[in-house]
Amino acid sequence: METRGDLEVQLKGMREYYRGGNTRGASWRKSQLRGLCRLLEEREAEMNAALEFDLGKHPVEAYRDEIGGLIKSANYALGCLKGWMSAKKAKLPLAAALTTAEIIPEPLGLVLIISSWNFPFGLSLEPLIGALAAGNVVVLKPSEVAPRCSSLLANVLPAYLDPKAIKVVEGGPAVSEQLVKQKWDKILFTGSARVGRIVMAAAANHLTPVTLEFGGKCPAVLDSLSSSWDREVAVQRIVGSKFSACAGQACIAIDYVIVEKKFSSTLLELMKVRIGKMLGENPRESRSMARIVNKHHFLRLKTLLEDPNVKASIVYGGSMDEKSLFIEPTILLDPPLESDLMQDEIFGPLLPIITLKKIEDSINFINSRPKPLALYVFTHNDSLRKRMVAETSSGSVTFNDAMIQYMADTLPFGGIGESGMGNYHGKFSFDTFSHHKAVLRRSFLVDFWFRFPPWNDHKLQLFRSVYLFDYLGMLLTVLGLKKSKQG
Amino acid sequence: MAGEDKKQQPFDSKAASSLVAELRGAFASGTTRSYQWRESQLRGLLRMTDEHEQDIVAALRSDLGKPELESVLYEAAMLRNSCKFALKELQRWMMPEKVKTSLTTFPSSAEIVSEPLGVVLIISAWNYPYLLSLDPVVGAIAAGNAVVLKPSEIAPATSALLAKLLGEYMDSSSIRVVEGAVPETTALLEQKWDKIFYTGNGRVGRIVMAAAAKHLTPVVLELGGKSPVVVDSGINLQIACRRIIVGKWGNNNGQACIASDYIITTKDLAPKLVDVLKNELETFYGKNPLESKDLSRIVNSDHFTRLTKLLDEDKVSKKVVYGGERDPTKLQIAPTILLDVPRDSLIMNEEIFGPLLPILTVDKLEESFDIINSGAKPLAAYIFTNDKKLKEHFVNNVSAGGLVVNDTTVHLAVHALPFGGVGESGIGAYHGKFSFDAFSHKKAVVYRSFMGDAAIRYPPYTNGKLRLMKALLGGSILGILRALFGRS
């Protein structure tokens, strides 16, 4: 276990390495990204084993949600790096003759990434891709709640990346607390809003900018769909994304479904059938569903269902096995809205269906609750679509699918309000770990002679014209043909 | 109306809370979201500035002794330009930005929609009290938010003018001014805002961010720092000095966040540089600068005392090579140059924010970069040189909010450049579209069809599905074909 002194010495060394300019060049950054690609290729088996150990994930789930996405992102960053690193010219008005302006991205310096346990590789390495592409030195603190994955990262990253620039620090809350007290140039934190507040408060001491990725109760609004094909696809996407991605323990998992009362029984039947087909008779055996990460969360979920009014609303599933930390896919119909189940982020394989009279009522329902990280709407109705986008607020909105927005390189991934601040993925990752420096270059040749004191009305008048980009006015004033505004 | 709020009632937590509740109601009603509302409010700011320019000049003269030209140019005209630019671009800014989607989410279309954050708090500074209050307001309105503005109490005439004018010209259901000092600001900071935009110093910036952390409120902090000017030989020294002077003393008498704080030059060049500076200073401000009408005064006695303390420190008092005169009754300090001040003096360890200009000398100019980089990152850094290599080295290796080569401070006026700090000099940026973005949430919106779903995404998991998934995520058409038609 490292002492505080050790940590400070390490960080000092990393800052010096950064100041030496070692991480600035494109070739260093590319070599790190390629190193990550190689790691993902060569260590896939070990990563799968670690995910199985920590979360009971199936290798295909692991690939779909973590490894595959990381390979995609690393390659995307490699392909885009040159463009991202280049200075962008900024437009100037004609009055600024012989002047050039540009925006140059530069690394922030020493950054801290704190990741979560549910996608322990994805949520550690996706931000790392951005931090390295942007030329920073990085400390990564993986979650101790996924210990095998954490120790795999600690062992394996130094073999593929520059060990002077990237360090993994393992440990629990005490270690995180120590870390956030240090002076960082940026912190990217993925986790709960409660801890996020602590991280931001610590960052405030050093004026450290933060990107905070939380979650929330992400609703899925299911409108009436006339075609049975569409209904099947919608149900497949809802049920598939909820239960097959870390058993619902995901920040962008569908937390609950809203549907019009008259469709609820149809929906329920479709869901039951789909769950059966997808997860089979014994989802625990087939590992088509991950398990609950630990006893603490298992008991948390168990307690949610112990509320008698909640229990009474269970219409499918509900069985749990504490020994194997397994909870089967569970559907509830109209549990009480004041229950903990409907107040807190569920983060598990429990899926409430909330029925409303009219689907448009879902807008008020959603708006009366904290802004979620994602909103999902299944509909053909164009006007409902428009209203959803314009009248609700969430990190993102996805129509007719769920969770897929995570894989898009061109979309910012981040929350709003209680679901987070800042964003990343793709170029947004690069930007979030960069400072966009304004650079203006002037020549000695041109200046407005009236720029300098002593001041008089004539100079003032000239300036008025300049600021209005009124070149004719300027000319006339210089020629003495235009009088000043003031007497 | 905002002006009427100044009754005997203290603006406490309860008052702040009901103000926010009121504005949330206004925001929820959708008033501030329409293009028409935003446009009308921006036009209101423009009209207000046009019709009351003389009142603004008078308030600034009262608060700061600011010369009319500075008030007209650096506050009124700049604010006008901000409004005009926003009006010109608003429609474009409000449009969703279509983005490309790739094979991994095929078929789909996606866009990024800018939406207002909600109810925002803007806390402004005393040195450019009109501009630094309203420039962020321009961004907040353009982005469709409801706004509370808290102007600085250290510039009371401008604060009162803003309260009065905004009450008259703006939609007070959604735009309000709260005047006051620490107690009122504290009450405001206890509330939950959707964004806080603060201009001021790092000490208070930390307090603002800590208060924001309780509610997970994102912040923009426009702070300051010691903006250095590196001066090389082989340049037109007269032009350089004029630009340095107008950027320092011509900007609220050095009380500006991007004013040149100190100069670094070579031992060889220093005497000549001092001579030219002296000459130009005399041309601009005469032999008796304490009498010049073209210099703002020091804002108040606290800052006057602070600055004289910097000047009178033992290590430094003998280093004055020009100026040094002060008049406490007028709260004025003459333009002062100091040469070869020790690096551990007070004047070199805090942002000066006043009419004192220390010059550090080095043997070789390359040493200046280490000096600059060893301190906190400033809001701006400047270099005067014709040496291409030195220029590029400076641009690529000095980290600051913004850099200017061969001038000072002018980048402030360029809408296309983000204006903000890094490290100790701040978080976030604004001006032009960056203002709009600072007050917007960039919401990702994805449209998928019900066609083309890959059951491969879901259990039961098979090797065939895995292969196809690898091909899809890898974006390779060939891989997809192979996976589709190959053996499972």
GROMACS .gro file of N, CA and C in nm, chain A residues 24 44 58 60 63-64 91-92 102-104 106 108 197 200 204-205 207-208 214 229-230 236-237 240 244 278 371 380 389-390 392-402 404 410-411 416 421 435 437-444 446-447 451-455 463-464 467-468 486, chain B residues 33 53-54 69 73 78 81 84 99-100 112 115 117 206 209-210 213-214 216-217 221 223 239 242-243 246 283-285 294 377 386 392 395-396 398-407 410-411 414 416-418 441 443-450 453 457-461 469-470 473:
model
  411
   24ARG      N    1   0.411   1.497  -2.594
   24ARG     CA    2   0.346   1.595  -2.681
   24ARG      C    3   0.337   1.551  -2.827
   44GLU      N    4  -0.723  -1.050  -2.464
   44GLU     CA    5  -0.868  -1.066  -2.463
   44GLU      C    6  -0.910  -1.179  -2.369
   58HIS      N    7  -2.040  -1.302  -1.984
   58HIS     CA    8  -2.009  -1.391  -2.094
   58HIS      C    9  -1.912  -1.319  -2.189
   60VAL      N   10  -1.903  -1.291  -2.501
   60VAL     CA   11  -1.965  -1.213  -2.608
   60VAL      C   12  -2.017  -1.080  -2.553
   63TYR      N   13  -1.723  -0.862  -2.512
   63TYR     CA   14  -1.675  -0.804  -2.637
   63TYR      C   15  -1.768  -0.692  -2.684
   64ARG      N   16  -1.899  -0.724  -2.682
   64ARG     CA   17  -1.996  -0.626  -2.730
   64ARG      C   18  -1.990  -0.497  -2.652
   91LYS      N   19  -1.173   3.279  -3.793
   91LYS     CA   20  -1.201   3.390  -3.886
   91LYS      C   21  -1.180   3.525  -3.819
   92LEU      N   22  -1.122   3.617  -3.896
   92LEU     CA   23  -1.102   3.751  -3.843
   92LEU      C   24  -1.168   3.853  -3.935
  102GLU      N   25  -0.568   3.153  -3.445
  102GLU     CA   26  -0.596   3.011  -3.448
  102GLU      C   27  -0.618   2.958  -3.307
  103ILE      N   28  -0.675   2.839  -3.303
  103ILE     CA   29  -0.697   2.772  -3.176
  103ILE      C   30  -0.610   2.646  -3.176
  104ILE      N   31  -0.521   2.638  -3.080
  104ILE     CA   32  -0.426   2.526  -3.074
  104ILE      C   33  -0.462   2.438  -2.954
  106GLU      N   34  -0.385   2.188  -2.662
  106GLU     CA   35  -0.267   2.138  -2.594
  106GLU      C   36  -0.312   2.050  -2.477
  108LEU      N   37  -0.362   1.902  -2.102
  108LEU     CA   38  -0.380   1.973  -1.977
  108LEU      C   39  -0.263   1.945  -1.882
  197ARG      N   40  -2.005   1.450  -0.599
  197ARG     CA   41  -2.003   1.576  -0.526
  197ARG      C   42  -1.874   1.590  -0.446
  200MET      N   43  -1.591   1.668  -0.688
  200MET     CA   44  -1.592   1.807  -0.738
  200MET      C   45  -1.551   1.904  -0.627
  204ALA      N   46  -1.237   2.155  -0.643
  204ALA     CA   47  -1.253   2.300  -0.628
  204ALA      C   48  -1.133   2.361  -0.557
  205ASN      N   49  -1.071   2.287  -0.466
  205ASN     CA   50  -0.954   2.339  -0.394
  205ASN      C   51  -0.840   2.376  -0.486
  207LEU      N   52  -0.899   2.428  -0.825
  207LEU     CA   53  -0.956   2.478  -0.951
  207LEU      C   54  -0.935   2.378  -1.064
  208THR      N   55  -0.951   2.250  -1.032
  208THR     CA   56  -0.935   2.144  -1.132
  208THR      C   57  -1.066   2.124  -1.207
  214PHE      N   58  -2.237   1.022  -1.431
  214PHE     CA   59  -2.321   0.949  -1.337
  214PHE      C   60  -2.422   0.864  -1.414
  229TRP      N   61  -4.415  -0.659  -3.611
  229TRP     CA   62  -4.270  -0.666  -3.630
  229TRP      C   63  -4.201  -0.562  -3.542
  230ASP      N   64  -4.255  -0.436  -3.553
  230ASP     CA   65  -4.194  -0.328  -3.476
  230ASP      C   66  -4.205  -0.356  -3.326
  236GLN      N   67  -3.753  -0.668  -2.806
  236GLN     CA   68  -3.620  -0.731  -2.808
  236GLN      C   69  -3.515  -0.632  -2.761
  237ARG      N   70  -3.522  -0.510  -2.812
  237ARG     CA   71  -3.423  -0.410  -2.776
  237ARG      C   72  -3.434  -0.370  -2.629
  240GLY      N   73  -3.343  -0.696  -2.424
  240GLY     CA   74  -3.204  -0.731  -2.450
  240GLY      C   75  -3.108  -0.634  -2.385
  244SER      N   76  -2.919  -0.803  -2.068
  244SER     CA   77  -2.796  -0.866  -2.115
  244SER      C   78  -2.672  -0.778  -2.098
  278MET      N   79  -3.437  -1.531  -2.506
  278MET     CA   80  -3.304  -1.470  -2.502
  278MET      C   81  -3.217  -1.533  -2.396
  371LYS      N   82  -3.300   1.484  -1.416
  371LYS     CA   83  -3.264   1.459  -1.555
  371LYS      C   84  -3.180   1.333  -1.567
  380HIS      N   85  -4.345   0.584  -3.366
  380HIS     CA   86  -4.346   0.626  -3.506
  380HIS      C   87  -4.402   0.767  -3.516
  389VAL      N   88  -3.788   1.554  -2.776
  389VAL     CA   89  -3.658   1.620  -2.786
  389VAL      C   90  -3.665   1.762  -2.730
  390ALA      N   91  -3.775   1.833  -2.764
  390ALA     CA   92  -3.782   1.974  -2.728
  390ALA      C   93  -3.825   1.997  -2.583
  392THR      N   94  -3.814   1.765  -2.305
  392THR     CA   95  -3.749   1.698  -2.193
  392THR      C   96  -3.600   1.726  -2.201
  393SER      N   97  -3.531   1.700  -2.090
  393SER     CA   98  -3.387   1.716  -2.091
  393SER      C   99  -3.320   1.592  -2.035
  394SER      N  100  -3.218   1.546  -2.104
  394SER     CA  101  -3.143   1.428  -2.061
  394SER      C  102  -3.007   1.436  -2.128
  395GLY      N  103  -2.915   1.349  -2.084
  395GLY     CA  104  -2.785   1.346  -2.150
  395GLY      C  105  -2.803   1.325  -2.300
  396SER      N  106  -2.885   1.224  -2.332
  396SER     CA  107  -2.908   1.193  -2.473
  396SER      C  108  -3.050   1.142  -2.490
  397VAL      N  109  -3.094   1.139  -2.617
  397VAL     CA  110  -3.223   1.078  -2.650
  397VAL      C  111  -3.198   0.978  -2.762
  398THR      N  112  -3.249   0.857  -2.745
  398THR     CA  113  -3.236   0.758  -2.852
  398THR      C  114  -3.375   0.711  -2.889
  399PHE      N  115  -3.403   0.712  -3.019
  399PHE     CA  116  -3.534   0.669  -3.067
  399PHE      C  117  -3.527   0.526  -3.119
  400ASN      N  118  -3.617   0.445  -3.069
  400ASN     CA  119  -3.639   0.310  -3.118
  400ASN      C  120  -3.526   0.213  -3.089
  401ASP      N  121  -3.444   0.247  -2.991
  401ASP     CA  122  -3.340   0.153  -2.951
  401ASP      C  123  -3.291   0.195  -2.814
  402ALA      N  124  -3.197   0.121  -2.761
  402ALA     CA  125  -3.143   0.155  -2.630
  402ALA      C  126  -2.995   0.125  -2.626
  404ILE      N  127  -2.741   0.207  -2.764
  404ILE     CA  128  -2.656   0.206  -2.881
  404ILE      C  129  -2.580   0.337  -2.898
  410THR      N  130  -1.928   0.988  -3.291
  410THR     CA  131  -1.949   1.128  -3.326
  410THR      C  132  -2.045   1.198  -3.231
  411LEU      N  133  -2.091   1.124  -3.128
  411LEU     CA  134  -2.186   1.187  -3.036
  411LEU      C  135  -2.125   1.205  -2.899
  416ILE      N  136  -2.645   1.556  -1.763
  416ILE     CA  137  -2.687   1.693  -1.736
  416ILE      C  138  -2.756   1.693  -1.600
  421MET      N  139  -2.178   1.604  -1.565
  421MET     CA  140  -2.136   1.727  -1.635
  421MET      C  141  -2.016   1.698  -1.722
  435HIS      N  142  -0.664   2.167  -2.353
  435HIS     CA  143  -0.692   2.309  -2.338
  435HIS      C  144  -0.687   2.367  -2.479
  437LYS      N  145  -0.620   2.656  -2.676
  437LYS     CA  146  -0.548   2.781  -2.653
  437LYS      C  147  -0.568   2.875  -2.772
  438ALA      N  148  -0.611   2.998  -2.741
  438ALA     CA  149  -0.629   3.099  -2.846
  438ALA      C  150  -0.493   3.161  -2.877
  439VAL      N  151  -0.459   3.171  -3.005
  439VAL     CA  152  -0.331   3.232  -3.043
  439VAL      C  153  -0.355   3.336  -3.151
  440LEU      N  154  -0.310   3.458  -3.124
  440LEU     CA  155  -0.327   3.566  -3.219
  440LEU      C  156  -0.188   3.616  -3.257
  441ARG      N  157  -0.162   3.630  -3.387
  441ARG     CA  158  -0.031   3.680  -3.430
  441ARG      C  159  -0.049   3.809  -3.508
  442ARG      N  160   0.021   3.912  -3.463
  442ARG     CA  161   0.008   4.040  -3.530
  442ARG      C  162   0.139   4.077  -3.597
  443SER      N  163   0.127   4.169  -3.691
  443SER     CA  164   0.248   4.217  -3.755
  443SER      C  165   0.283   4.353  -3.696
  444PHE      N  166   0.406   4.392  -3.711
  444PHE     CA  167   0.446   4.526  -3.666
  444PHE      C  168   0.404   4.634  -3.765
  446VAL      N  169   0.114   4.707  -3.935
  446VAL     CA  170  -0.011   4.780  -3.941
  446VAL      C  171  -0.064   4.812  -3.803
  447ASP      N  172  -0.099   4.932  -3.781
  447ASP     CA  173  -0.168   4.967  -3.658
  447ASP      C  174  -0.257   5.085  -3.685
  451ARG      N  175  -0.488   5.430  -3.199
  451ARG     CA  176  -0.501   5.333  -3.091
  451ARG      C  177  -0.450   5.385  -2.958
  452PHE      N  178  -0.364   5.487  -2.964
  452PHE     CA  179  -0.291   5.522  -2.843
  452PHE      C  180  -0.331   5.657  -2.787
  453PRO      N  181  -0.319   5.673  -2.655
  453PRO     CA  182  -0.346   5.802  -2.594
  453PRO      C  183  -0.241   5.902  -2.642
  454PRO      N  184  -0.254   6.031  -2.623
  454PRO     CA  185  -0.368   6.092  -2.552
  454PRO      C  186  -0.496   6.086  -2.635
  455TRP      N  187  -0.608   6.079  -2.567
  455TRP     CA  188  -0.735   6.060  -2.635
  455TRP      C  189  -0.799   6.192  -2.674
  463PHE      N  190  -1.255   5.516  -3.375
  463PHE     CA  191  -1.276   5.387  -3.312
  463PHE      C  192  -1.418   5.338  -3.329
  464ARG      N  193  -1.513   5.433  -3.319
  464ARG     CA  194  -1.653   5.392  -3.337
  464ARG      C  195  -1.670   5.323  -3.470
  467TYR      N  196  -1.507   4.973  -3.477
  467TYR     CA  197  -1.584   4.871  -3.406
  467TYR      C  198  -1.710   4.832  -3.480
  468LEU      N  199  -1.759   4.922  -3.563
  468LEU     CA  200  -1.875   4.887  -3.643
  468LEU      C  201  -1.834   4.822  -3.773
  486GLN      N  202  -2.014   6.327  -3.072
  486GLN     CA  203  -2.032   6.421  -2.962
  486GLN      C  204  -1.993   6.560  -3.007
  520ARG      N  205  -3.724   2.998  -2.451
  520ARG     CA  206  -3.667   2.902  -2.547
  520ARG      C  207  -3.683   2.946  -2.691
  540GLU      N  208  -2.556   5.521  -2.337
  540GLU     CA  209  -2.411   5.521  -2.340
  540GLU      C  210  -2.353   5.625  -2.246
  541GLN      N  211  -2.412   5.744  -2.243
  541GLN     CA  212  -2.356   5.848  -2.156
  541GLN      C  213  -2.374   5.813  -2.008
  556LEU      N  214  -1.307   5.730  -2.351
  556LEU     CA  215  -1.275   5.646  -2.465
  556LEU      C  216  -1.272   5.498  -2.425
  560LEU      N  217  -1.521   5.227  -2.582
  560LEU     CA  218  -1.465   5.120  -2.664
  560LEU      C  219  -1.466   4.985  -2.596
  565MET      N  220  -1.782   4.700  -2.720
  565MET     CA  221  -1.758   4.556  -2.721
  565MET      C  222  -1.885   4.481  -2.689
  568ASN      N  223  -2.100   4.485  -2.995
  568ASN     CA  224  -2.053   4.389  -3.095
  568ASN      C  225  -2.092   4.247  -3.058
  571LYS      N  226  -2.453   4.208  -3.145
  571LYS     CA  227  -2.474   4.203  -3.290
  571LYS      C  228  -2.430   4.069  -3.346
  586VAL      N  229  -2.469   1.477  -3.738
  586VAL     CA  230  -2.339   1.410  -3.733
  586VAL      C  231  -2.345   1.281  -3.811
  587LYS      N  232  -2.227   1.239  -3.855
  587LYS     CA  233  -2.219   1.114  -3.931
  587LYS      C  234  -2.236   0.997  -3.836
  599ILE      N  235  -2.672   1.657  -3.283
  599ILE     CA  236  -2.648   1.713  -3.151
  599ILE      C  237  -2.736   1.837  -3.139
  602GLU      N  238  -2.954   2.265  -2.612
  602GLU     CA  239  -3.069   2.312  -2.536
  602GLU      C  240  -3.023   2.396  -2.419
  604LEU      N  241  -2.963   2.537  -2.047
  604LEU     CA  242  -2.939   2.464  -1.924
  604LEU      C  243  -3.052   2.488  -1.825
  693ARG      N  244  -1.263   2.944  -0.600
  693ARG     CA  245  -1.267   2.816  -0.529
  693ARG      C  246  -1.395   2.805  -0.446
  696MET      N  247  -1.681   2.733  -0.683
  696MET     CA  248  -1.682   2.594  -0.731
  696MET      C  249  -1.722   2.496  -0.621
  697ALA      N  250  -1.677   2.523  -0.498
  697ALA     CA  251  -1.715   2.436  -0.387
  697ALA      C  252  -1.865   2.442  -0.362
  700ALA      N  253  -2.036   2.248  -0.627
  700ALA     CA  254  -2.021   2.103  -0.615
  700ALA      C  255  -2.136   2.043  -0.537
  701LYS      N  256  -2.191   2.118  -0.440
  701LYS     CA  257  -2.301   2.063  -0.360
  701LYS      C  258  -2.422   2.027  -0.446
  703LEU      N  259  -2.389   1.986  -0.788
  703LEU     CA  260  -2.340   1.937  -0.916
  703LEU      C  261  -2.370   2.036  -1.027
  704THR      N  262  -2.345   2.163  -0.997
  704THR     CA  263  -2.365   2.269  -1.095
  704THR      C  264  -2.235   2.290  -1.172
  708LEU      N  265  -1.525   2.962  -1.482
  708LEU     CA  266  -1.455   3.053  -1.393
  708LEU      C  267  -1.354   3.132  -1.475
  710LEU      N  268  -1.078   3.373  -1.433
  710LEU     CA  269  -0.994   3.426  -1.327
  710LEU      C  270  -0.881   3.509  -1.388
  726ILE      N  271   0.697   5.055  -3.149
  726ILE     CA  272   0.562   5.000  -3.165
  726ILE      C  273   0.532   4.902  -3.053
  729ARG      N  274   0.450   5.089  -2.739
  729ARG     CA  275   0.316   5.149  -2.745
  729ARG      C  276   0.208   5.046  -2.717
  730ARG      N  277   0.226   4.930  -2.779
  730ARG     CA  278   0.125   4.825  -2.761
  730ARG      C  279   0.124   4.776  -2.617
  733VAL      N  280  -0.047   5.062  -2.404
  733VAL     CA  281  -0.192   5.075  -2.417
  733VAL      C  282  -0.261   4.951  -2.361
  770THR      N  283   0.480   6.061  -2.373
  770THR     CA  284   0.398   6.107  -2.486
  770THR      C  285   0.251   6.083  -2.457
  771PHE      N  286   0.220   5.965  -2.402
  771PHE     CA  287   0.079   5.932  -2.379
  771PHE      C  288   0.021   6.009  -2.262
  772TYR      N  289   0.094   6.015  -2.154
  772TYR     CA  290   0.031   6.065  -2.032
  772TYR      C  291   0.092   6.195  -1.978
  781ASP      N  292  -0.646   6.051  -1.891
  781ASP     CA  293  -0.656   5.931  -1.973
  781ASP      C  294  -0.622   5.804  -1.896
  864LYS      N  295  -0.035   2.886  -1.453
  864LYS     CA  296  -0.067   2.922  -1.592
  864LYS      C  297  -0.149   3.051  -1.593
  873ASN      N  298   1.066   3.898  -3.380
  873ASN     CA  299   1.059   3.866  -3.522
  873ASN      C  300   1.124   3.733  -3.551
  879GLU      N  301   0.760   3.027  -3.255
  879GLU     CA  302   0.698   2.894  -3.254
  879GLU      C  303   0.724   2.823  -3.122
  882VAL      N  304   0.479   2.973  -2.878
  882VAL     CA  305   0.341   2.931  -2.901
  882VAL      C  306   0.320   2.786  -2.859
  883ASN      N  307   0.418   2.701  -2.887
  883ASN     CA  308   0.399   2.559  -2.858
  883ASN      C  309   0.430   2.520  -2.715
  885VAL      N  310   0.443   2.759  -2.422
  885VAL     CA  311   0.391   2.836  -2.310
  885VAL      C  312   0.242   2.808  -2.298
  886SER      N  313   0.201   2.764  -2.180
  886SER     CA  314   0.060   2.736  -2.163
  886SER      C  315  -0.007   2.852  -2.090
  887ALA      N  316  -0.110   2.905  -2.151
  887ALA     CA  317  -0.186   3.015  -2.093
  887ALA      C  318  -0.324   3.008  -2.156
  888GLY      N  319  -0.417   3.086  -2.104
  888GLY     CA  320  -0.549   3.088  -2.165
  888GLY      C  321  -0.539   3.123  -2.312
  889GLY      N  322  -0.471   3.234  -2.341
  889GLY     CA  323  -0.454   3.277  -2.480
  889GLY      C  324  -0.318   3.342  -2.498
  890LEU      N  325  -0.267   3.340  -2.621
  890LEU     CA  326  -0.137   3.399  -2.650
  890LEU      C  327  -0.151   3.503  -2.758
  891VAL      N  328  -0.071   3.609  -2.747
  891VAL     CA  329  -0.065   3.702  -2.858
  891VAL      C  330   0.082   3.725  -2.893
  892VAL      N  331   0.110   3.721  -3.022
  892VAL     CA  332   0.245   3.750  -3.070
  892VAL      C  333   0.246   3.891  -3.124
  893ASN      N  334   0.336   3.972  -3.073
  893ASN     CA  335   0.357   4.109  -3.119
  893ASN      C  336   0.243   4.204  -3.087
  894ASP      N  337   0.171   4.174  -2.983
  894ASP     CA  338   0.074   4.270  -2.932
  894ASP      C  339   0.029   4.221  -2.795
  897VAL      N  340  -0.534   4.221  -2.742
  897VAL     CA  341  -0.633   4.238  -2.849
  897VAL      C  342  -0.715   4.113  -2.879
  898HIS      N  343  -0.667   3.996  -2.834
  898HIS     CA  344  -0.741   3.873  -2.865
  898HIS      C  345  -0.878   3.872  -2.800
  901VAL      N  346  -1.166   3.926  -3.044
  901VAL     CA  347  -1.190   3.838  -3.158
  901VAL      C  348  -1.294   3.733  -3.122
  903ALA      N  349  -1.409   3.487  -3.275
  903ALA     CA  350  -1.386   3.349  -3.318
  903ALA      C  351  -1.288   3.277  -3.227
  904LEU      N  352  -1.231   3.349  -3.128
  904LEU     CA  353  -1.137   3.284  -3.037
  904LEU      C  354  -1.201   3.264  -2.900
  905PRO      N  355  -1.181   3.146  -2.840
  905PRO     CA  356  -1.237   3.123  -2.707
  905PRO      C  357  -1.160   3.205  -2.605
  928HIS      N  358  -2.663   2.283  -2.318
  928HIS     CA  359  -2.637   2.139  -2.304
  928HIS      C  360  -2.639   2.081  -2.444
  930LYS      N  361  -2.707   1.793  -2.642
  930LYS     CA  362  -2.779   1.667  -2.624
  930LYS      C  363  -2.765   1.581  -2.750
  931ALA      N  364  -2.718   1.459  -2.730
  931ALA     CA  365  -2.705   1.367  -2.842
  931ALA      C  366  -2.840   1.305  -2.871
  932VAL      N  367  -2.882   1.306  -2.997
  932VAL     CA  368  -3.009   1.245  -3.035
  932VAL      C  369  -2.985   1.146  -3.148
  933VAL      N  370  -3.028   1.022  -3.126
  933VAL     CA  371  -3.007   0.917  -3.226
  933VAL      C  372  -3.142   0.866  -3.273
  934TYR      N  373  -3.157   0.854  -3.403
  934TYR     CA  374  -3.281   0.800  -3.461
  934TYR      C  375  -3.250   0.665  -3.524
  935ARG      N  376  -3.315   0.561  -3.471
  935ARG     CA  377  -3.295   0.429  -3.531
  935ARG      C  378  -3.426   0.384  -3.594
  936SER      N  379  -3.411   0.300  -3.692
  936SER     CA  380  -3.534   0.244  -3.748
  936SER      C  381  -3.554   0.106  -3.685
  937PHE      N  382  -3.667   0.048  -3.713
  937PHE     CA  383  -3.693  -0.085  -3.662
  937PHE      C  384  -3.635  -0.193  -3.752
  940ASP      N  385  -3.209  -0.499  -3.754
  940ASP     CA  386  -3.155  -0.526  -3.622
  940ASP      C  387  -3.071  -0.651  -3.625
  944ARG      N  388  -2.673  -0.899  -3.132
  944ARG     CA  389  -2.639  -0.820  -3.013
  944ARG      C  390  -2.676  -0.892  -2.884
  945TYR      N  391  -2.773  -0.982  -2.894
  945TYR     CA  392  -2.830  -1.033  -2.769
  945TYR      C  393  -2.805  -1.181  -2.751
  946PRO      N  394  -2.825  -1.226  -2.625
  946PRO     CA  395  -2.816  -1.371  -2.602
  946PRO      C  396  -2.928  -1.441  -2.679
  947PRO      N  397  -2.926  -1.572  -2.703
  947PRO     CA  398  -2.812  -1.657  -2.661
  947PRO      C  399  -2.686  -1.629  -2.743
  948TYR      N  400  -2.573  -1.629  -2.674
  948TYR     CA  401  -2.448  -1.591  -2.739
  948TYR      C  402  -2.386  -1.710  -2.813
  956MET      N  403  -2.016  -0.964  -3.476
  956MET     CA  404  -2.002  -0.845  -3.393
  956MET      C  405  -1.864  -0.785  -3.408
  957LYS      N  406  -1.762  -0.870  -3.410
  957LYS     CA  407  -1.625  -0.819  -3.425
  957LYS      C  408  -1.612  -0.746  -3.558
  960LEU      N  409  -1.808  -0.404  -3.533
  960LEU     CA  410  -1.739  -0.304  -3.453
  960LEU      C  411  -1.610  -0.262  -3.520
   0.00000   0.00000   0.00000
